[in-house]
Short mmCIF file of C-alpha atoms and ligand atoms in Angstrom, two decimals:
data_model
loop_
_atom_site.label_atom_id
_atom_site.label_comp_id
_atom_site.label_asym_id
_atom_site.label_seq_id
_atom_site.Cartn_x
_atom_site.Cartn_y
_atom_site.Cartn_z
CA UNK A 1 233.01 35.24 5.07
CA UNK A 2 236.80 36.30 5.00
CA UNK A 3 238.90 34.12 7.50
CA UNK A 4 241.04 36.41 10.33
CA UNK A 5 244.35 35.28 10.97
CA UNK A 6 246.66 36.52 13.82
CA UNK A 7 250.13 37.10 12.95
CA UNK A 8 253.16 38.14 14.76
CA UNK A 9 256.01 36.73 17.28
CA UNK A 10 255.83 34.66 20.36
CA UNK A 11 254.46 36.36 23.11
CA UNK A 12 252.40 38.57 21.42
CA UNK A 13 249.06 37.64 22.62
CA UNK A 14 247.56 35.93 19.38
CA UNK A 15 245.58 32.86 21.37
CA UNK A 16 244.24 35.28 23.50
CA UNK A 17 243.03 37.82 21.80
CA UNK A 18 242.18 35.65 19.22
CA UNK A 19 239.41 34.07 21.47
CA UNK A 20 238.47 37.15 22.65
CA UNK A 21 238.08 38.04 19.13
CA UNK A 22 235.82 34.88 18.34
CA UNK A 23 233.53 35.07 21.21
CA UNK A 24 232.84 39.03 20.82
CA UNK A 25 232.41 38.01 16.83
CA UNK A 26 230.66 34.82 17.37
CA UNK A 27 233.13 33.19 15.23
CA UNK A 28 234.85 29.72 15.47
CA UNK A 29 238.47 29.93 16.89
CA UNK A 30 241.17 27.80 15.75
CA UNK A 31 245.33 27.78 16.69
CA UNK A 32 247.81 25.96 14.69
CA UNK A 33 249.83 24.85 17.41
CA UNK A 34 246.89 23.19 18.78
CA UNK A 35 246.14 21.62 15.66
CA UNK A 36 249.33 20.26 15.59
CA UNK A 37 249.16 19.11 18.74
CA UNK A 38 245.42 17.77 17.92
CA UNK A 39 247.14 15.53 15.01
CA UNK A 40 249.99 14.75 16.32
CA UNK A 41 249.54 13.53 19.68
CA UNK A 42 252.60 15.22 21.15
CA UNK A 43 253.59 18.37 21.95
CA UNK A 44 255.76 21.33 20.24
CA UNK A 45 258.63 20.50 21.52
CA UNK A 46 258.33 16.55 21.18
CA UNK A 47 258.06 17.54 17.36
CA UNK A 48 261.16 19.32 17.23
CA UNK A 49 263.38 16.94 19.17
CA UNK A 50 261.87 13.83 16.76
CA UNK A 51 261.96 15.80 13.32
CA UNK A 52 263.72 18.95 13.73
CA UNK A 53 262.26 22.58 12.90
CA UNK A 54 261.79 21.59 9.08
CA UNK A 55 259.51 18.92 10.49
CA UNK A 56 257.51 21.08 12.58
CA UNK A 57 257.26 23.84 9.31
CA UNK A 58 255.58 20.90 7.24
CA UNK A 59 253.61 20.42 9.56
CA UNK A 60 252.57 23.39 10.29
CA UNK A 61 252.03 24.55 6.53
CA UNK A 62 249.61 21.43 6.16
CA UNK A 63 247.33 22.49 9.16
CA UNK A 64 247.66 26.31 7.87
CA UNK A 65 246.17 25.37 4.39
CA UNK A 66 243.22 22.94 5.91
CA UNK A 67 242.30 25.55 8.30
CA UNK A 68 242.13 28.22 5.96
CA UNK A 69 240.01 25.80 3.65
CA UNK A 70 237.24 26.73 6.65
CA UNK A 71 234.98 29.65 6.04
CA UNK A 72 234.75 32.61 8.32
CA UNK A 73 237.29 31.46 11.31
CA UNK A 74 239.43 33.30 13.66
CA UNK A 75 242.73 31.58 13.16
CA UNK A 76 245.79 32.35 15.65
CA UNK A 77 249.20 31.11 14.10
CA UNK A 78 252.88 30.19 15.63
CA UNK A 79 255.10 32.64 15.27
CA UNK A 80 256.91 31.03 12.38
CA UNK A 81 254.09 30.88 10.08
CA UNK A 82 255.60 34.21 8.03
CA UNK A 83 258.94 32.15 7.16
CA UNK A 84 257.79 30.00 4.09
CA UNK A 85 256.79 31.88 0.86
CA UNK A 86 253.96 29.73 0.18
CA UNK A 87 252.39 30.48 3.49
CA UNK A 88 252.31 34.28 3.22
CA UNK A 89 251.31 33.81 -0.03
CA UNK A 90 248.34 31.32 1.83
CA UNK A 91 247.27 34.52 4.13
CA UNK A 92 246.73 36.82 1.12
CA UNK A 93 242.72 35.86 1.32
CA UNK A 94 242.48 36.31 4.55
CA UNK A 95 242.07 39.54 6.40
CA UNK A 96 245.32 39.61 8.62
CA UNK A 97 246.38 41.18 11.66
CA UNK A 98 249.60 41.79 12.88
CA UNK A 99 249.84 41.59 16.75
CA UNK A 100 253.75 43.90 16.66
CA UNK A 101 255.16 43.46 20.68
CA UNK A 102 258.38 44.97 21.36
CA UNK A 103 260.85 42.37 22.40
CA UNK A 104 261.51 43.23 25.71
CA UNK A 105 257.65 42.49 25.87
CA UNK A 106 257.87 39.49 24.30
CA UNK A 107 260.50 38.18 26.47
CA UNK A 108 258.63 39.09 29.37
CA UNK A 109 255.50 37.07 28.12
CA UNK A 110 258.09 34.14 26.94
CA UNK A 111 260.40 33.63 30.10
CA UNK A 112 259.08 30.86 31.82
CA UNK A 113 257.93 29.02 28.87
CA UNK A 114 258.40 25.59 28.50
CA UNK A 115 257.38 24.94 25.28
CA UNK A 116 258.93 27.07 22.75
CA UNK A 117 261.87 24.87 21.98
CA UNK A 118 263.08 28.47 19.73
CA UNK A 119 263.96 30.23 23.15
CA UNK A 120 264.09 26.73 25.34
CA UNK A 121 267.11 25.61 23.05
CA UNK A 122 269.13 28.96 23.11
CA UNK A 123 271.63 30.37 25.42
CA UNK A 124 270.18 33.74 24.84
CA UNK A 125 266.27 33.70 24.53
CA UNK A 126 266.57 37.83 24.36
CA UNK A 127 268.99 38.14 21.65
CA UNK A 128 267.08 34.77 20.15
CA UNK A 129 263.68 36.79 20.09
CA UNK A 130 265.76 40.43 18.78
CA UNK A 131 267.29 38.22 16.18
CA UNK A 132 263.86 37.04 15.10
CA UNK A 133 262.05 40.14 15.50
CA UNK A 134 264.46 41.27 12.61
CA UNK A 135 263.99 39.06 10.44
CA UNK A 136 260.61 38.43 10.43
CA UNK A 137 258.74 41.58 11.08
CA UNK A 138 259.14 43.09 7.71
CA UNK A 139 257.57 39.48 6.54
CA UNK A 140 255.00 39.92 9.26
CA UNK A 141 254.41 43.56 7.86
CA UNK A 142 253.81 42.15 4.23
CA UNK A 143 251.01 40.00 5.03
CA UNK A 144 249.37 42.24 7.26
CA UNK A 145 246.17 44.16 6.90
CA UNK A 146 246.07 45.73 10.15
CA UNK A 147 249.10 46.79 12.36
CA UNK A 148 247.56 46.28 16.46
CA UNK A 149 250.70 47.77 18.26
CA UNK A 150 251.62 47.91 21.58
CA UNK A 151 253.10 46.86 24.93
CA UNK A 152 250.70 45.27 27.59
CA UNK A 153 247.84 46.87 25.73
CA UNK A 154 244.62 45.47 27.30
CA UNK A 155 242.97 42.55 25.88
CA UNK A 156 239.54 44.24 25.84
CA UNK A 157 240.95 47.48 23.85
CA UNK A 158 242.93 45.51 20.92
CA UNK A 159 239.50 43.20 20.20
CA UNK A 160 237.37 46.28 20.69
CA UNK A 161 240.05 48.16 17.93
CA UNK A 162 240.05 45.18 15.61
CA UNK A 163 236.03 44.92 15.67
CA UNK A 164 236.35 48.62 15.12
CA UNK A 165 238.38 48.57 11.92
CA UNK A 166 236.77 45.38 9.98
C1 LIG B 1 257.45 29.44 16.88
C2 LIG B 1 256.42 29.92 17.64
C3 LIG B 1 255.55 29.05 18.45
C4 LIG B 1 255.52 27.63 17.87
C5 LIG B 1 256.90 27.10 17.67
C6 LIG B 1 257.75 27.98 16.74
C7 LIG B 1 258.30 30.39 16.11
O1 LIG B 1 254.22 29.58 18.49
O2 LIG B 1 254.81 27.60 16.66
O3 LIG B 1 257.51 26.98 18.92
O4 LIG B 1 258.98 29.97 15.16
O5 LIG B 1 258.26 31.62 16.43
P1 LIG B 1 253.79 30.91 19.34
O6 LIG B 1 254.10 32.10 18.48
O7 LIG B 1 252.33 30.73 19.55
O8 LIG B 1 254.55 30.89 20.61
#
């Protein structure tokens, strides 16, 4: 059975509708970020102060390829998981969904995060997420399968819409 993998920016909703997705499909759900958290022992932001982003993207490359070595899972990713070539070129097997938030959205979602040393770290988490947005939703676009758009679009309708369209 062909893995799903949630794709898109932080803030997006990928955890949770990725669970939502899992239970409705009886499917196992995993996260990379909690994998990486699972191995590690620390949190996301412990692993960028210790070993900088490059760190964190080895990392986070080495729990994407075990996890997609699992058969049929529902796998939501960090937002970062579109910047290395050899992980978009991972997701090609796998049916992917694109979870595309406008930014104003995802800042909303983002603001009183803790852990997302991206937006933690900057003087501007807005222009921090626009800057992203640009550069990585064309990546985000290439890998996808399905496009789920949409601002504070309810959980039940985008798992309902997915299940729909597989
Ligand atoms: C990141 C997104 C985060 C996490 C890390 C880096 C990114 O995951 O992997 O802080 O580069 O966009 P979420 O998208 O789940 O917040």
């Amino acid at each position: 059975m062909q893995n799903i993998v949630l794709v898109g920016p932080m803030g997006a909703g990928k955890s949770t509708i990725g669970r939502g997705l899992a239970g409705l499909l009886r499917r196992a759900f995993h996260d990379t970020d909690d994998e990486i958290r699972k191995r590690t022992g620390v949190d996301i932001p412990t692993i960028f102060e210790y070993e900088g982003e490059e760190g964190f993207r080895q990392r986070e490359t080495a729990v994407l390829d075990s996890l997609l070595e699992k058969d049929g899972i529902i796998l939501a990713t960090g937002g970062g998981i579109v910047e290395r070539p050899e992980n978009r070129e991972r997701l090609k097997d796998a049916f992917v969904i694109y979870l595309r938030v406008p930014v104003e959205e995802q800042f909303r979602r983002t603001r009183r995060s803790r852990n997302r040393p991206l937006l933690t770290q900057s003087e501007d988490p807005r222009a921090r997420l626009q800057a992203l947005f640009e550069r990585r939703d064309p990546l985000y676009q290439q890998v996808a399968d399905m496009v789920l758009e949409g601002r504070g679009r309810r959980v039940r309708d985008a798992v309902n819409g997915v299940c729909s369209a597989l």
